[in-house]
Amino acid sequence: MTKKSLSTKEAIKIIQNRIQDNIPRQEILNELSEEYYGKTTISALIASTIDPQTKEKYKTLNNLLLGLLVLTIITKILVGIILLSSLSLFLIPIAFVIPILTIWFALEVSKYKGYIYNSLGILAIASIFNLIGNIGESGVYGIIDVVIAIAICGLSFYLGNKMFPNYGLFGPKKDKDGNLLLG
């Protein structure tokens, strides 16, 4: 039997269907890695795919995180528009480019992508330090920004740990024998 390439989109659909059918994750990995190239990629996709029961359990907290990200996007756009419109009306479209990373994070959180939560938490920590450094200039709004960033950070790490306990910062975790932990 000859192995073939598997697109990420196709792999995710297969994995989601198999998880929904309660097929063990290790069995999914074995099956897909016999047929397709990229066992490392397949294992990362399996470990970062949520099962329906866990998704339902943490839906409210995930929506809260998503809401905080949307709030952050809106405030960045509004602040950008206000600041750039005072310079020139032609600069206003740039206000929509600034929050592009946060928009991407929000989209991935809305899709429950396991790889995004730890990265979001780490960037939130960096944002917290940046905001604390500028708190003197921002006043009350700076404090609000810090509180929102702390909430995003805490929710990101909490949800990442609870929904994807075997997915670390660099992919699926391994046990003491070096075997992949997939779920």
CSV table of C-alpha atoms in Angstrom, one decimal:
chain,number,residue,atom,x,y,z
A,1,MET,CA,0.0,0.0,0.0
A,2,THR,CA,1.3,3.4,-1.0
A,3,LYS,CA,1.0,6.3,1.4
A,4,LYS,CA,-0.4,9.6,0.2
A,5,SER,CA,-0.5,13.2,1.3
A,6,LEU,CA,-3.4,14.4,3.4
A,7,SER,CA,-4.6,18.0,3.5
A,8,THR,CA,-5.0,19.5,7.0
A,9,LYS,CA,-8.6,20.4,6.3
A,10,GLU,CA,-9.4,16.9,5.2
A,11,ALA,CA,-7.5,15.4,8.2
A,12,ILE,CA,-9.4,17.6,10.7
A,13,LYS,CA,-12.8,16.4,9.2
A,14,ILE,CA,-11.7,12.8,9.4
A,15,ILE,CA,-10.4,13.2,13.0
A,16,GLN,CA,-13.6,15.0,14.2
A,17,ASN,CA,-15.8,12.4,12.7
A,18,ARG,CA,-13.8,9.6,14.3
A,19,ILE,CA,-13.7,11.3,17.7
A,20,GLN,CA,-17.5,11.8,17.4
A,21,ASP,CA,-17.9,8.1,16.8
A,22,ASN,CA,-15.9,7.4,20.0
A,23,ILE,CA,-12.9,5.8,18.3
A,24,PRO,CA,-9.9,6.0,20.5
A,25,ARG,CA,-7.4,8.7,19.5
A,26,GLN,CA,-4.5,6.3,19.3
A,27,GLU,CA,-6.5,4.1,16.9
A,28,ILE,CA,-7.2,7.2,14.8
A,29,LEU,CA,-3.5,8.0,14.7
A,30,ASN,CA,-2.5,4.4,13.8
A,31,GLU,CA,-5.2,4.3,11.0
A,32,LEU,CA,-4.3,7.6,9.5
A,33,SER,CA,-0.5,7.2,9.7
A,34,GLU,CA,-0.7,3.9,7.9
A,35,GLU,CA,-2.5,5.6,5.0
A,36,TYR,CA,-1.0,9.1,5.0
A,37,TYR,CA,2.3,10.8,5.4
A,38,GLY,CA,3.0,13.1,8.4
A,39,LYS,CA,2.5,11.2,11.6
A,40,THR,CA,3.7,14.1,13.6
A,41,THR,CA,1.2,16.5,12.0
A,42,ILE,CA,-1.6,14.0,12.3
A,43,SER,CA,-0.8,13.4,16.0
A,44,ALA,CA,-0.8,17.2,16.6
A,45,LEU,CA,-4.2,17.5,14.9
A,46,ILE,CA,-5.6,14.6,16.9
A,47,ALA,CA,-4.4,16.1,20.2
A,48,SER,CA,-5.7,19.5,19.4
A,49,THR,CA,-9.2,18.3,18.4
A,50,ILE,CA,-11.9,18.6,21.1
A,51,ASP,CA,-14.5,15.9,21.7
A,52,PRO,CA,-18.2,17.0,21.8
A,53,GLN,CA,-18.7,16.4,25.5
A,54,THR,CA,-15.7,18.5,26.5
A,55,LYS,CA,-16.8,21.2,24.1
A,56,GLU,CA,-20.2,21.4,25.6
A,57,LYS,CA,-18.8,21.5,29.1
A,58,TYR,CA,-16.5,24.5,28.5
A,59,LYS,CA,-18.7,26.3,26.0
A,60,THR,CA,-19.6,29.1,28.3
A,61,LEU,CA,-16.1,29.9,29.4
A,62,ASN,CA,-14.9,29.6,25.8
A,63,ASN,CA,-17.6,32.1,24.8
A,64,LEU,CA,-16.5,34.4,27.6
A,65,LEU,CA,-12.9,34.3,26.3
A,66,LEU,CA,-14.2,34.9,22.8
A,67,GLY,CA,-16.2,37.9,24.1
A,68,LEU,CA,-13.1,39.4,25.8
A,69,LEU,CA,-11.2,39.0,22.5
A,70,VAL,CA,-13.9,40.7,20.5
A,71,LEU,CA,-14.0,43.5,23.1
A,72,THR,CA,-10.3,43.9,22.7
A,73,ILE,CA,-10.6,44.0,18.9
A,74,ILE,CA,-13.4,46.6,19.0
A,75,THR,CA,-11.4,48.9,21.4
A,76,LYS,CA,-8.2,48.6,19.3
A,77,ILE,CA,-10.2,49.5,16.2
A,78,LEU,CA,-11.9,52.5,17.9
A,79,VAL,CA,-8.7,53.8,19.5
A,80,GLY,CA,-6.9,53.3,16.1
A,81,ILE,CA,-9.7,55.2,14.3
A,82,ILE,CA,-9.6,58.1,16.8
A,83,LEU,CA,-5.8,58.4,16.8
A,84,LEU,CA,-5.4,58.0,13.0
A,85,SER,CA,-8.3,60.2,12.0
A,86,SER,CA,-6.7,63.1,13.9
A,87,LEU,CA,-3.7,62.7,11.6
A,88,SER,CA,-5.4,62.0,8.3
A,89,LEU,CA,-8.7,60.4,7.2
A,90,PHE,CA,-6.7,58.3,4.7
A,91,LEU,CA,-5.0,56.5,7.6
A,92,ILE,CA,-8.3,55.1,9.0
A,93,PRO,CA,-8.0,51.8,7.1
A,94,ILE,CA,-4.8,51.1,9.1
A,95,ALA,CA,-6.9,51.0,12.2
A,96,PHE,CA,-8.3,47.7,11.0
A,97,VAL,CA,-4.9,46.2,10.3
A,98,ILE,CA,-3.6,46.7,13.9
A,99,PRO,CA,-5.9,44.1,15.6
A,100,ILE,CA,-5.5,41.4,12.9
A,101,LEU,CA,-3.6,39.0,15.2
A,102,THR,CA,-6.3,39.3,17.8
A,103,ILE,CA,-8.9,38.7,15.1
A,104,TRP,CA,-7.1,35.5,14.1
A,105,PHE,CA,-6.9,34.4,17.8
A,106,ALA,CA,-10.7,35.0,18.1
A,107,LEU,CA,-11.4,32.9,15.1
A,108,GLU,CA,-9.3,30.0,16.3
A,109,VAL,CA,-10.9,30.2,19.8
A,110,SER,CA,-14.3,30.1,18.2
A,111,LYS,CA,-13.3,26.9,16.4
A,112,TYR,CA,-11.9,25.3,19.6
A,113,LYS,CA,-8.4,24.8,18.1
A,114,GLY,CA,-6.3,23.3,20.8
A,115,TYR,CA,-3.0,24.8,19.7
A,116,ILE,CA,-4.2,28.4,20.1
A,117,TYR,CA,-4.9,28.6,23.9
A,118,ASN,CA,-1.3,28.4,25.2
A,119,SER,CA,0.0,30.8,22.6
A,120,LEU,CA,-2.8,33.2,23.4
A,121,GLY,CA,-2.0,32.9,27.1
A,122,ILE,CA,1.7,33.7,26.5
A,123,LEU,CA,0.9,36.7,24.3
A,124,ALA,CA,-1.5,37.9,27.0
A,125,ILE,CA,1.3,37.7,29.5
A,126,ALA,CA,3.5,39.9,27.2
A,127,SER,CA,0.6,42.2,26.8
A,128,ILE,CA,0.1,42.5,30.5
A,129,PHE,CA,3.8,43.6,31.0
A,130,ASN,CA,3.5,46.0,28.1
A,131,LEU,CA,0.3,47.5,29.6
A,132,ILE,CA,1.7,47.8,33.1
A,133,GLY,CA,4.7,49.6,31.6
A,134,ASN,CA,2.3,52.1,30.0
A,135,ILE,CA,-0.2,52.4,32.8
A,136,GLY,CA,0.9,55.9,33.9
A,137,GLU,CA,0.0,57.3,30.5
A,138,SER,CA,-3.4,55.5,30.2
A,139,GLY,CA,-4.8,56.0,33.7
A,140,VAL,CA,-8.1,54.2,34.4
A,141,TYR,CA,-8.3,52.8,30.9
A,142,GLY,CA,-4.9,51.2,31.3
A,143,ILE,CA,-6.1,49.5,34.5
A,144,ILE,CA,-9.1,48.2,32.6
A,145,ASP,CA,-6.8,46.9,29.8
A,146,VAL,CA,-4.6,45.1,32.3
A,147,VAL,CA,-7.7,43.4,34.0
A,148,ILE,CA,-9.0,42.3,30.6
A,149,ALA,CA,-5.5,41.0,29.6
A,150,ILE,CA,-5.3,39.1,32.9
A,151,ALA,CA,-8.7,37.6,32.3
A,152,ILE,CA,-7.7,36.5,28.8
A,153,CYS,CA,-4.5,35.1,30.1
A,154,GLY,CA,-6.1,33.1,32.9
A,155,LEU,CA,-9.0,31.8,30.7
A,156,SER,CA,-6.6,30.8,27.9
A,157,PHE,CA,-4.4,28.7,30.1
A,158,TYR,CA,-7.3,27.3,32.1
A,159,LEU,CA,-9.3,26.3,29.0
A,160,GLY,CA,-6.2,25.0,27.2
A,161,ASN,CA,-5.4,22.8,30.2
A,162,LYS,CA,-8.9,21.5,30.7
A,163,MET,CA,-10.0,21.0,27.1
A,164,PHE,CA,-6.7,19.8,25.8
A,165,PRO,CA,-4.8,18.3,28.7
A,166,ASN,CA,-2.3,16.5,26.5
A,167,TYR,CA,-1.5,19.3,24.2
A,168,GLY,CA,1.5,21.4,25.3
A,169,LEU,CA,3.0,24.5,23.8
A,170,PHE,CA,5.0,22.6,21.2
A,171,GLY,CA,2.4,19.9,20.4
A,172,PRO,CA,1.2,16.6,21.9
A,173,LYS,CA,2.8,15.8,25.3
A,174,LYS,CA,4.6,12.5,25.8
A,175,ASP,CA,4.6,10.1,28.6
A,176,LYS,CA,7.7,8.9,30.5
A,177,ASP,CA,8.3,6.3,27.9
A,178,GLY,CA,8.2,8.8,25.0
A,179,ASN,CA,4.8,7.7,23.7
A,180,LEU,CA,2.4,10.5,22.5
A,181,LEU,CA,-0.5,11.4,24.7
A,182,LEU,CA,-3.4,12.2,22.4
A,183,GLY,CA,-6.4,12.6,24.6
